[in-house]
Each structure stands twice: as C-alpha cells, then as structure tokens.
Amino acid sequence: MTKKFAICLPSGNWAPGITFFGNGPYYFLPTQFDPSKVLSYTPLLKKSNSVEYYIGLKGISINGKASKFSPNAFSFGSNGNGGVKLSTLAPYTVLRSDIYKTLLNDFAKATKSIPRVKNVSPFGLCMKASAMGWTRWGLMAPTIELELGNGVVWRLYGVNSMKEVGGDVACLAFVDGGKTAKEAVVIGAYQMENQFLEFDLAASRLGFSPSLYSYRTSCANFNFTTAV
C-alpha cells in the first residue's frame, strides 16, 4: 500500500472526521469534487525520536502584510524544541508567547474598526460578531497567511480563524502557549477544519487544499457510495 493517508475534519460535533489510507480519488458531494486535484505541497519534517509531523514556517502575514518576528522564531532550537507541529489533539492553534503577542497585536490593528467585547477564555481577542459581516468562508475577518516557503501559502479565512462563542461574540481562535512552549507553533484542529490534508510519507510532503467552502462543499459531504 502507498505510504499515504489523508484527513478531513468537519466543523462542529455533528459529523465525524474522515481518515483515508492510500491513494484517492476522494469524492465530495454535491459535485463529486476531488480535493486531491487542488493541493499545495510543503515538506513534512521529522524530529529525531518523534513520531509527530512538522512543517517549515517562514513567516505569517495578515491581509498580505508580514508580521515581524525574531530571527528563526519558528525553527528548531539546539535543544530540539521549537518547530511547527500539526496536531488534531489541540483544539486551537497554540503559539509560543512571543509569536502569539505579535499575531494578536497585528490582528487587532487589522480589525480596529470592529467593536471589542470582553474576552472569553482561552482567547485573548474577542469582538462583536455581528459587526464583522459574513462571506462564504465564515466571518469577514482578515486573512491569515502561513508562509511555508517557495511561494507556498496556507491561507486561513474567518471560518478557521474566528470562533463564535455565543452572545454575538467571536474570538481569534489562537491560544498563548507560554514563554517556554515546547513547540513554536502547534497547528490545531480548528485551523484544519474543512481543509483536506494529505500526508504523503513516501515523498515526505504535506498536501493541503484551500477551504472546501471555496468549492461549495465540506468535510461532512464525503460521498461514501461512489465506486472507485
């Protein structure tokens, strides 16, 4: 069997996540769309004595404006800590404090016209949801761009960056991991929802799709009945 698997996490708790082993195709209703045809790729990195998956991250931009981080902010340190890990066990993306504060401040500047509300734990920036507006990709929030190198960008729209917590409140769905966090960044499940992720272990690369909402489908719409 091909050393490859893929995951697709739906939003909410009403539909289970899907894991695929081997090659596709993978058909999603209503149009039999196959997300494996629109993947972007970035190298999968391995840390010694670890079975977890990491990717390289060069920087983060908000609406195309690069945030300023310290040199090698996302790299592995000499002690083996650092790096950018993928984890479906983390409900939201966790950032080391120095990275978190920069992202929070820059996102706050980009949303300064939106009324603020009292923060809801564990989030550090919450605002009035109804003042943001809606698009096909969720709340009308600034686009967060994870710059992976070689021109490859993982874009997070409002549906993956803002968490509605009720009472007309939406919060930036990133969490402060503390000054001594083991990883620089842990990309969590919320940021992966309704994006198709293919782990090609033989080629040591991660393939990721744009938000499936771009194609008017979602991870909950996998067609289990199509014969391959």
mmCIF file of C-alpha atoms in Angstrom:
data_model
loop_
_atom_site.group_PDB
_atom_site.id
_atom_site.type_symbol
_atom_site.label_atom_id
_atom_site.label_comp_id
_atom_site.label_asym_id
_atom_site.label_seq_id
_atom_site.Cartn_x
_atom_site.Cartn_y
_atom_site.Cartn_z
ATOM 1 C CA MET A 1 0.000 0.000 0.000
ATOM 2 C CA THR A 2 1.129 3.538 -0.753
ATOM 3 C CA LYS A 3 2.582 5.216 2.317
ATOM 4 C CA LYS A 4 -0.005 7.941 2.286
ATOM 5 C CA PHE A 5 -3.010 8.946 4.343
ATOM 6 C CA ALA A 6 -5.356 11.910 4.371
ATOM 7 C CA ILE A 7 -7.667 13.518 6.904
ATOM 8 C CA CYS A 8 -10.662 15.821 6.606
ATOM 9 C CA LEU A 9 -12.131 17.362 9.760
ATOM 10 C CA PRO A 10 -15.679 18.767 9.597
ATOM 11 C CA SER A 11 -16.764 21.693 11.704
ATOM 12 C CA GLY A 12 -18.862 21.147 14.821
ATOM 13 C CA ASN A 13 -19.568 17.842 16.535
ATOM 14 C CA TRP A 14 -22.426 16.530 14.420
ATOM 15 C CA ALA A 15 -20.300 14.765 11.775
ATOM 16 C CA PRO A 16 -17.257 12.524 12.315
ATOM 17 C CA GLY A 17 -13.843 13.257 10.866
ATOM 18 C CA ILE A 18 -12.640 11.108 7.972
ATOM 19 C CA THR A 19 -9.313 9.363 7.509
ATOM 20 C CA PHE A 20 -8.281 7.872 4.162
ATOM 21 C CA PHE A 21 -5.442 5.412 3.581
ATOM 22 C CA GLY A 22 -3.724 5.026 0.232
ATOM 23 C CA ASN A 23 -4.434 6.933 -2.963
ATOM 24 C CA GLY A 24 -7.690 8.605 -3.974
ATOM 25 C CA PRO A 25 -9.768 9.675 -5.692
ATOM 26 C CA TYR A 26 -11.840 11.250 -2.916
ATOM 27 C CA TYR A 27 -15.271 12.443 -3.983
ATOM 28 C CA PHE A 28 -17.300 15.057 -2.157
ATOM 29 C CA LEU A 29 -20.927 15.960 -2.771
ATOM 30 C CA PRO A 30 -22.741 17.619 -4.395
ATOM 31 C CA THR A 31 -20.457 17.824 -7.458
ATOM 32 C CA GLN A 32 -18.129 14.824 -6.998
ATOM 33 C CA PHE A 33 -15.310 17.261 -6.303
ATOM 34 C CA ASP A 34 -11.918 15.631 -5.621
ATOM 35 C CA PRO A 35 -9.787 17.902 -3.388
ATOM 36 C CA SER A 36 -6.624 15.951 -4.152
ATOM 37 C CA LYS A 37 -6.610 17.766 -7.505
ATOM 38 C CA VAL A 38 -6.121 21.199 -5.905
ATOM 39 C CA LEU A 39 -3.477 20.511 -3.262
ATOM 40 C CA SER A 40 -0.489 22.684 -2.490
ATOM 41 C CA TYR A 41 2.559 20.912 -1.070
ATOM 42 C CA THR A 42 5.162 21.622 1.565
ATOM 43 C CA PRO A 43 7.831 19.302 3.033
ATOM 44 C CA LEU A 44 6.964 17.183 6.046
ATOM 45 C CA LEU A 45 9.679 17.437 8.664
ATOM 46 C CA LYS A 46 10.584 14.852 11.286
ATOM 47 C CA LYS A 47 12.244 15.490 14.603
ATOM 48 C CA SER A 48 14.545 12.778 15.917
ATOM 49 C CA ASN A 49 12.888 10.325 18.292
ATOM 50 C CA SER A 50 9.445 11.741 17.448
ATOM 51 C CA VAL A 51 6.526 10.223 15.565
ATOM 52 C CA GLU A 52 4.806 13.598 15.176
ATOM 53 C CA TYR A 53 4.611 15.640 11.992
ATOM 54 C CA TYR A 54 6.115 19.087 11.496
ATOM 55 C CA ILE A 55 6.240 21.601 8.653
ATOM 56 C CA GLY A 56 8.501 24.552 7.970
ATOM 57 C CA LEU A 57 7.141 28.056 8.524
ATOM 58 C CA LYS A 58 8.933 31.154 7.266
ATOM 59 C CA GLY A 59 6.521 33.808 8.476
ATOM 60 C CA ILE A 60 2.924 34.930 8.993
ATOM 61 C CA SER A 61 1.101 37.715 7.169
ATOM 62 C CA ILE A 62 -2.274 39.329 7.797
ATOM 63 C CA ASN A 63 -4.046 40.557 4.669
ATOM 64 C CA GLY A 64 -0.713 40.368 2.879
ATOM 65 C CA LYS A 65 1.207 42.429 5.447
ATOM 66 C CA ALA A 66 4.045 40.470 7.019
ATOM 67 C CA SER A 67 4.245 40.347 10.804
ATOM 68 C CA LYS A 68 7.685 40.913 12.307
ATOM 69 C CA PHE A 69 9.078 38.026 14.348
ATOM 70 C CA SER A 70 12.508 37.397 15.798
ATOM 71 C CA PRO A 71 15.010 35.592 13.528
ATOM 72 C CA ASN A 72 14.447 31.822 13.458
ATOM 73 C CA ALA A 73 11.272 32.230 15.546
ATOM 74 C CA PHE A 74 9.752 29.090 14.019
ATOM 75 C CA SER A 75 12.896 26.959 13.743
ATOM 76 C CA PHE A 76 14.036 24.028 15.846
ATOM 77 C CA GLY A 77 16.403 25.103 18.594
ATOM 78 C CA SER A 78 19.650 23.406 19.588
ATOM 79 C CA ASN A 79 17.737 21.687 22.413
ATOM 80 C CA GLY A 80 15.272 20.150 19.956
ATOM 81 C CA ASN A 81 12.399 22.421 20.942
ATOM 82 C CA GLY A 82 10.638 24.759 18.541
ATOM 83 C CA GLY A 83 9.296 23.941 15.117
ATOM 84 C CA VAL A 84 5.740 23.904 13.798
ATOM 85 C CA LYS A 85 3.755 20.786 14.648
ATOM 86 C CA LEU A 86 0.435 19.533 13.281
ATOM 87 C CA SER A 87 -1.918 18.176 15.934
ATOM 88 C CA THR A 88 -5.581 17.225 15.780
ATOM 89 C CA LEU A 89 -5.461 16.829 19.580
ATOM 90 C CA ALA A 90 -5.012 20.579 20.106
ATOM 91 C CA PRO A 91 -8.444 22.173 19.653
ATOM 92 C CA TYR A 92 -6.937 25.512 18.562
ATOM 93 C CA THR A 93 -3.543 26.587 17.268
ATOM 94 C CA VAL A 94 -1.108 27.227 20.126
ATOM 95 C CA LEU A 95 1.657 29.796 19.722
ATOM 96 C CA ARG A 96 4.681 30.441 21.903
ATOM 97 C CA SER A 97 4.133 33.726 23.743
ATOM 98 C CA ASP A 98 6.429 35.892 21.630
ATOM 99 C CA ILE A 99 4.747 34.705 18.430
ATOM 100 C CA TYR A 100 1.263 34.909 19.928
ATOM 101 C CA LYS A 101 1.652 38.503 21.093
ATOM 102 C CA THR A 102 2.846 39.653 17.675
ATOM 103 C CA LEU A 103 -0.005 37.895 15.867
ATOM 104 C CA LEU A 104 -2.561 39.198 18.377
ATOM 105 C CA ASN A 105 -1.343 42.789 18.093
ATOM 106 C CA ASP A 106 -1.239 42.758 14.304
ATOM 107 C CA PHE A 107 -4.665 41.128 14.026
ATOM 108 C CA ALA A 108 -6.034 43.696 16.467
ATOM 109 C CA LYS A 109 -4.699 46.506 14.253
ATOM 110 C CA ALA A 110 -6.275 44.915 11.174
ATOM 111 C CA THR A 111 -9.678 44.745 12.943
ATOM 112 C CA LYS A 112 -9.518 48.062 14.818
ATOM 113 C CA SER A 113 -12.852 49.205 13.352
ATOM 114 C CA ILE A 114 -14.721 46.243 14.869
ATOM 115 C CA PRO A 115 -16.130 46.791 18.395
ATOM 116 C CA ARG A 116 -14.387 44.797 21.126
ATOM 117 C CA VAL A 117 -16.136 42.747 23.774
ATOM 118 C CA LYS A 118 -14.957 41.046 26.943
ATOM 119 C CA ASN A 119 -12.515 38.239 26.203
ATOM 120 C CA VAL A 120 -13.679 34.660 26.616
ATOM 121 C CA SER A 121 -11.103 32.146 27.885
ATOM 122 C CA PRO A 122 -8.822 30.810 26.451
ATOM 123 C CA PHE A 123 -8.838 33.528 23.802
ATOM 124 C CA GLY A 124 -7.096 36.893 24.001
ATOM 125 C CA LEU A 125 -9.044 38.965 21.457
ATOM 126 C CA CYS A 126 -12.832 38.940 21.127
ATOM 127 C CA MET A 127 -15.146 41.229 19.175
ATOM 128 C CA LYS A 128 -18.741 41.776 18.198
ATOM 129 C CA ALA A 129 -19.564 39.079 15.661
ATOM 130 C CA SER A 130 -22.470 40.887 14.007
ATOM 131 C CA ALA A 131 -20.192 43.825 13.187
ATOM 132 C CA MET A 132 -17.908 41.656 11.060
ATOM 133 C CA GLY A 133 -20.187 40.543 8.244
ATOM 134 C CA TRP A 134 -20.266 37.162 6.539
ATOM 135 C CA THR A 135 -18.749 35.540 3.474
ATOM 136 C CA ARG A 136 -18.739 32.022 2.079
ATOM 137 C CA TRP A 137 -15.649 31.485 4.255
ATOM 138 C CA GLY A 138 -17.291 32.445 7.535
ATOM 139 C CA LEU A 139 -16.956 35.761 9.336
ATOM 140 C CA MET A 140 -15.389 38.557 7.305
ATOM 141 C CA ALA A 141 -12.031 38.542 9.056
ATOM 142 C CA PRO A 142 -8.541 39.451 7.819
ATOM 143 C CA THR A 143 -6.866 36.561 6.017
ATOM 144 C CA ILE A 144 -4.050 34.952 7.990
ATOM 145 C CA GLU A 145 -1.356 33.608 5.671
ATOM 146 C CA LEU A 146 1.119 30.992 6.844
ATOM 147 C CA GLU A 147 4.148 31.392 4.577
ATOM 148 C CA LEU A 148 5.662 27.939 4.140
ATOM 149 C CA GLY A 149 8.494 28.790 1.737
ATOM 150 C CA ASN A 150 8.988 28.550 -2.048
ATOM 151 C CA GLY A 151 5.906 30.702 -2.551
ATOM 152 C CA VAL A 152 3.570 28.202 -0.848
ATOM 153 C CA VAL A 153 0.985 29.836 1.412
ATOM 154 C CA TRP A 154 -1.615 28.253 3.704
ATOM 155 C CA ARG A 155 -4.477 30.771 3.945
ATOM 156 C CA LEU A 156 -6.830 30.841 6.908
ATOM 157 C CA TYR A 157 -10.100 32.700 6.406
ATOM 158 C CA GLY A 158 -12.615 33.686 9.053
ATOM 159 C CA VAL A 159 -14.118 30.225 9.270
ATOM 160 C CA ASN A 160 -10.756 28.886 10.513
ATOM 161 C CA SER A 161 -9.521 31.938 12.407
ATOM 162 C CA MET A 162 -12.564 33.225 14.319
ATOM 163 C CA LYS A 163 -14.523 31.167 16.842
ATOM 164 C CA GLU A 164 -18.092 32.187 17.596
ATOM 165 C CA VAL A 165 -18.641 31.572 21.306
ATOM 166 C CA GLY A 166 -22.254 32.759 21.569
ATOM 167 C CA GLY A 167 -23.868 36.013 22.612
ATOM 168 C CA ASP A 168 -22.745 37.836 19.446
ATOM 169 C CA VAL A 169 -19.098 37.233 20.382
ATOM 170 C CA ALA A 170 -16.356 35.957 18.063
ATOM 171 C CA CYS A 171 -12.779 35.427 19.202
ATOM 172 C CA LEU A 172 -9.471 34.977 17.446
ATOM 173 C CA ALA A 173 -9.063 31.198 17.703
ATOM 174 C CA PHE A 174 -5.393 31.096 18.656
ATOM 175 C CA VAL A 175 -4.032 30.380 22.121
ATOM 176 C CA ASP A 176 -0.995 31.571 24.083
ATOM 177 C CA GLY A 177 1.204 28.549 24.843
ATOM 178 C CA GLY A 178 3.531 30.376 27.223
ATOM 179 C CA LYS A 179 7.113 31.612 27.003
ATOM 180 C CA THR A 180 8.633 28.137 27.303
ATOM 181 C CA ALA A 181 6.288 26.240 24.975
ATOM 182 C CA LYS A 182 7.899 23.083 23.596
ATOM 183 C CA GLU A 183 6.914 23.971 20.033
ATOM 184 C CA ALA A 184 6.942 27.404 18.438
ATOM 185 C CA VAL A 185 3.538 26.646 16.893
ATOM 186 C CA VAL A 186 1.093 23.755 17.175
ATOM 187 C CA ILE A 187 -1.452 23.977 14.360
ATOM 188 C CA GLY A 188 -4.688 22.736 15.926
ATOM 189 C CA ALA A 189 -7.850 21.067 14.716
ATOM 190 C CA TYR A 190 -9.933 24.229 14.337
ATOM 191 C CA GLN A 191 -7.481 25.629 11.805
ATOM 192 C CA MET A 192 -7.631 22.360 9.845
ATOM 193 C CA GLU A 193 -11.416 22.083 9.657
ATOM 194 C CA ASN A 194 -12.889 21.651 6.182
ATOM 195 C CA GLN A 195 -9.475 21.534 4.572
ATOM 196 C CA PHE A 196 -8.242 18.311 3.008
ATOM 197 C CA LEU A 197 -4.808 17.293 4.327
ATOM 198 C CA GLU A 198 -2.778 14.559 2.610
ATOM 199 C CA PHE A 199 0.276 13.143 4.397
ATOM 200 C CA ASP A 200 2.496 11.630 1.713
ATOM 201 C CA LEU A 201 5.025 9.775 3.845
ATOM 202 C CA ALA A 202 6.906 8.262 0.918
ATOM 203 C CA ALA A 203 7.583 11.707 -0.549
ATOM 204 C CA SER A 204 7.881 13.405 2.874
ATOM 205 C CA ARG A 205 5.387 16.090 1.990
ATOM 206 C CA LEU A 206 2.088 17.519 3.196
ATOM 207 C CA GLY A 207 -0.597 18.382 0.675
ATOM 208 C CA PHE A 208 -3.322 20.774 1.773
ATOM 209 C CA SER A 209 -6.353 22.124 -0.023
ATOM 210 C CA PRO A 210 -7.929 25.551 0.219
ATOM 211 C CA SER A 211 -11.033 25.680 2.387
ATOM 212 C CA LEU A 212 -13.546 23.256 0.883
ATOM 213 C CA TYR A 213 -16.117 26.030 1.197
ATOM 214 C CA SER A 214 -14.346 27.531 -1.823
ATOM 215 C CA TYR A 215 -15.756 24.599 -3.791
ATOM 216 C CA ARG A 216 -19.180 24.687 -2.123
ATOM 217 C CA THR A 217 -18.607 21.524 -0.150
ATOM 218 C CA SER A 218 -17.194 20.471 3.228
ATOM 219 C CA CYS A 219 -15.602 17.518 5.004
ATOM 220 C CA ALA A 220 -19.085 16.396 6.085
ATOM 221 C CA ASN A 221 -20.019 15.831 2.431
ATOM 222 C CA PHE A 222 -17.737 12.926 1.567
ATOM 223 C CA ASN A 223 -19.504 10.524 -0.778
ATOM 224 C CA PHE A 224 -19.168 7.053 0.736
ATOM 225 C CA THR A 225 -21.255 5.466 -2.006
ATOM 226 C CA THR A 226 -19.124 6.191 -5.093
ATOM 227 C CA ALA A 227 -17.318 3.176 -6.502
ATOM 228 C CA VAL A 228 -13.675 3.847 -7.357
#
